[in-house]
Coordinates of C-alpha atoms in Angstrom, one line a residue:
M1301 CA 5.6 -59.5 8.2
A1302 CA 5.1 -63.0 6.8
G1303 CA 7.2 -64.3 9.6
L1304 CA 4.6 -63.1 12.1
L1305 CA 2.1 -65.6 10.7
M1306 CA 2.5 -69.3 11.6
A1307 CA 2.8 -71.7 8.7
G1308 CA -0.6 -73.1 7.9
G1309 CA -2.4 -69.8 8.1
A1310 CA -2.7 -67.3 5.4
Q1311 CA 0.6 -65.6 4.7
A1312 CA 1.1 -61.8 4.6
R1313 CA 3.0 -60.3 1.7
S1314 CA 6.7 -60.6 2.4
V1315 CA 8.0 -57.0 1.9
A1316 CA 11.2 -55.8 3.5
L1317 CA 10.8 -53.1 6.1
Q1318 CA 7.1 -52.6 6.0
Q1319 CA 5.9 -49.8 8.2
G1320 CA 2.9 -49.6 10.5
I1321 CA 1.3 -48.3 13.6
D1322 CA 0.0 -49.6 17.0
V1323 CA -3.1 -48.0 18.4
S1324 CA -5.6 -48.1 21.2
H1325 CA -8.6 -46.0 22.4
H1326 CA -6.1 -43.2 23.2
Q1327 CA -5.9 -42.3 19.5
G1328 CA -9.7 -41.6 19.4
R1329 CA -11.7 -42.2 16.2
I1330 CA -9.4 -43.1 13.4
D1331 CA -10.0 -42.5 9.7
W1332 CA -8.4 -45.7 8.5
Q1333 CA -9.0 -45.0 4.8
Q1334 CA -6.4 -42.2 5.0
L1335 CA -3.6 -44.4 6.3
P1336 CA -2.5 -46.6 3.4
R1337 CA -1.5 -43.6 1.3
Q1338 CA 0.8 -42.5 4.1
G1339 CA 2.9 -45.6 4.0
V1340 CA 1.0 -47.6 6.6
T1341 CA 0.8 -51.3 5.7
F1342 CA -0.1 -52.9 9.0
A1343 CA -1.6 -52.1 12.4
Y1344 CA -1.4 -53.7 15.8
I1345 CA -4.5 -52.9 17.8
K1346 CA -4.9 -53.0 21.6
A1347 CA -7.6 -55.5 22.6
S1348 CA -7.2 -56.1 26.3
E1349 CA -5.3 -55.5 29.5
G1350 CA -4.9 -57.6 32.6
G1351 CA -7.6 -60.0 33.6
S1352 CA -10.7 -58.0 32.8
H1353 CA -10.1 -54.7 30.9
R1354 CA -11.1 -54.5 27.2
D1355 CA -10.1 -51.6 25.0
R1356 CA -13.3 -49.8 24.1
A1357 CA -12.1 -49.0 20.6
F1358 CA -10.9 -52.4 19.6
A1359 CA -13.9 -53.5 17.6
A1360 CA -14.0 -50.3 15.6
N1361 CA -10.3 -50.3 15.0
W1362 CA -10.2 -54.0 14.1
A1363 CA -13.0 -53.5 11.5
G1364 CA -11.5 -50.2 10.2
A1365 CA -8.0 -51.7 9.6
K1366 CA -9.5 -54.5 7.6
A1367 CA -11.7 -52.2 5.5
A1368 CA -8.6 -50.1 4.7
G1369 CA -6.8 -53.2 3.4
L1370 CA -4.2 -53.2 6.2
Q1371 CA -2.6 -56.3 7.8
R1372 CA -3.8 -56.3 11.3
G1373 CA -2.9 -57.9 14.6
A1374 CA -4.2 -57.7 18.2
Y1375 CA -2.2 -57.1 21.3
H1376 CA -2.6 -57.6 25.0
Y1377 CA -1.1 -55.4 27.8
F1378 CA 0.3 -57.9 30.4
T1379 CA 0.0 -56.8 34.0
L1380 CA 2.2 -58.1 36.7
C1381 CA -0.6 -58.5 39.3
R1382 CA -3.0 -60.9 37.5
A1383 CA -2.5 -64.6 36.6
G1384 CA -1.4 -65.3 33.1
A1385 CA -4.3 -67.7 32.5
D1386 CA -6.8 -65.0 33.5
Q1387 CA -5.2 -62.6 31.1
A1388 CA -5.2 -65.1 28.3
A1389 CA -8.9 -65.7 28.8
N1390 CA -9.6 -62.0 28.6
F1391 CA -7.7 -61.6 25.4
I1392 CA -9.3 -64.7 23.8
A1393 CA -12.7 -63.4 24.7
A1394 CA -11.9 -60.0 23.0
V1395 CA -10.3 -61.1 19.8
P1396 CA -11.9 -63.3 17.1
V1397 CA -10.0 -66.0 15.4
D1398 CA -8.9 -64.9 12.0
S1399 CA -6.4 -66.9 10.0
T1400 CA -5.3 -63.9 8.0
A1401 CA -4.4 -61.8 11.1
L1402 CA -0.9 -61.2 12.2
A1403 CA 0.4 -63.1 15.2
P1404 CA -1.1 -62.0 18.5
A1405 CA 1.3 -59.8 20.5
V1406 CA 1.8 -59.3 24.3
D1407 CA 3.0 -56.0 25.6
L1408 CA 5.6 -56.4 28.3
E1409 CA 6.7 -53.1 30.0
F1410 CA 6.7 -51.4 33.4
L1411 CA 5.0 -48.1 32.2
G1412 CA 1.5 -48.1 33.5
N1413 CA 1.9 -51.4 35.2
C1414 CA 1.0 -52.3 38.8
D1415 CA 3.5 -51.8 41.5
R1416 CA 4.0 -55.5 42.1
R1417 CA 7.3 -56.9 40.9
P1418 CA 7.3 -60.7 41.0
T1419 CA 10.5 -62.7 40.9
P1420 CA 11.8 -63.7 37.5
D1421 CA 10.7 -67.3 38.0
A1422 CA 7.2 -66.3 39.1
F1423 CA 6.8 -63.9 36.2
H1424 CA 8.0 -66.4 33.6
A1425 CA 5.5 -69.0 35.0
E1426 CA 2.6 -66.6 34.5
L1427 CA 3.9 -65.5 31.0
A1428 CA 4.2 -69.2 30.0
A1429 CA 0.6 -69.8 31.1
F1430 CA -0.5 -66.9 28.9
L1431 CA 1.4 -68.0 25.9
R1432 CA 0.2 -71.6 26.1
A1433 CA -3.4 -70.6 26.2
V1434 CA -3.2 -67.9 23.5
E1435 CA -1.1 -70.0 21.1
K1436 CA -3.3 -73.0 21.5
H1437 CA -6.4 -70.9 20.7
Y1438 CA -5.0 -69.0 17.7
G1439 CA -2.5 -71.5 16.4
K1440 CA 0.3 -68.9 16.0
P1441 CA 3.3 -68.1 18.2
V1442 CA 2.9 -64.8 20.2
L1443 CA 5.0 -61.8 19.4
L1444 CA 6.8 -60.3 22.4
Y1445 CA 6.8 -56.5 22.8
L1446 CA 9.6 -55.4 25.1
T1447 CA 11.2 -52.3 26.5
E1448 CA 14.9 -52.5 27.3
E1449 CA 14.1 -51.9 31.0
F1450 CA 11.7 -54.9 31.1
D1451 CA 14.0 -57.1 29.2
Q1452 CA 16.9 -56.3 31.6
A1453 CA 14.7 -57.1 34.6
Y1454 CA 13.3 -60.4 33.3
A1455 CA 15.6 -61.6 30.5
V1456 CA 12.5 -62.3 28.4
S1457 CA 14.3 -62.3 25.0
A1458 CA 16.8 -64.8 26.3
R1459 CA 14.4 -67.1 28.1
V1460 CA 11.5 -67.1 25.8
D1461 CA 12.0 -68.2 22.2
R1462 CA 9.5 -66.0 20.3
R1463 CA 9.8 -63.2 17.7
L1464 CA 10.6 -59.8 19.2
W1465 CA 9.0 -56.4 18.9
L1466 CA 11.4 -54.0 20.5
R1467 CA 10.9 -50.4 21.6
S1468 CA 13.9 -48.1 20.9
L1469 CA 12.9 -44.5 20.0
G1470 CA 15.0 -42.9 17.4
K1471 CA 17.7 -45.5 17.0
P1472 CA 17.8 -49.2 16.2
P1473 CA 17.4 -51.5 19.2
G1474 CA 20.6 -52.2 21.1
F1475 CA 19.2 -54.9 23.2
G1476 CA 17.5 -58.3 22.8
A1477 CA 19.0 -61.8 22.7
R1478 CA 17.9 -62.2 19.1
P1479 CA 17.3 -59.9 16.1
W1480 CA 14.0 -58.0 16.2
S1481 CA 11.1 -58.7 13.9
L1482 CA 9.3 -55.4 14.7
W1483 CA 11.0 -52.2 15.9
Q1484 CA 8.9 -49.4 17.5
Q1485 CA 11.0 -46.4 16.5
S1486 CA 8.7 -43.5 17.4
H1487 CA 5.8 -42.7 19.7
S1488 CA 5.0 -39.4 18.2
R1489 CA 4.3 -39.9 14.5
K1490 CA 1.7 -37.6 13.1
L1491 CA -0.7 -38.9 10.4
N1492 CA -3.7 -37.6 8.6
G1493 CA -6.7 -39.5 9.9
I1494 CA -5.4 -39.8 13.5
A1495 CA -5.9 -36.8 15.9
T1496 CA -3.1 -37.7 18.3
P1497 CA 0.5 -38.7 17.8
V1498 CA 0.8 -42.4 17.2
D1499 CA 3.4 -45.2 17.6
W1500 CA 5.3 -46.0 14.4
N1501 CA 6.9 -49.3 13.7
V1502 CA 9.1 -51.0 11.2
A1503 CA 8.8 -54.7 10.3
R1504 CA 11.2 -57.1 8.7

């Protein structure tokens, strides 16, 4: 997890194969105090989506994760039908600067996205605009969350030199141009303190 923080900021504890969750308002109200005893050491929390949507549970989840002593990071769901600069502005407005936070993350997938499919060059131009603005604001390189389908379509892991958070349910990722830093291995973990199944991740 320490690698997800840029040098110059506070460093997270370097522990091999830490485990954690990613959450949004879909998980409902979370009893964060119950999570550390179940092996949760970090949480990525949805903050925003597209150019204007904000996750209504972000503030409560952000505060709850900190109060429980968890490492925390915020993520943005990137839509294919809004300019990257607009999406960066939305994320920046939602997430406070915190030198102890994990690197900001951007969620790149087709599930739930708009129907528009830009060309690879057009997509990468918008993603680059997002990354420039977010990294300038927070002073940390953005973590890229990718599904295999999205990476095959846009070759993100090959064209963008950032740490990777790869989704591969039930088995280690078999894609990506570089080794993963985070692996989303389940979307149905059951934990006390969370009413719904939750995504489970491994970090190295």
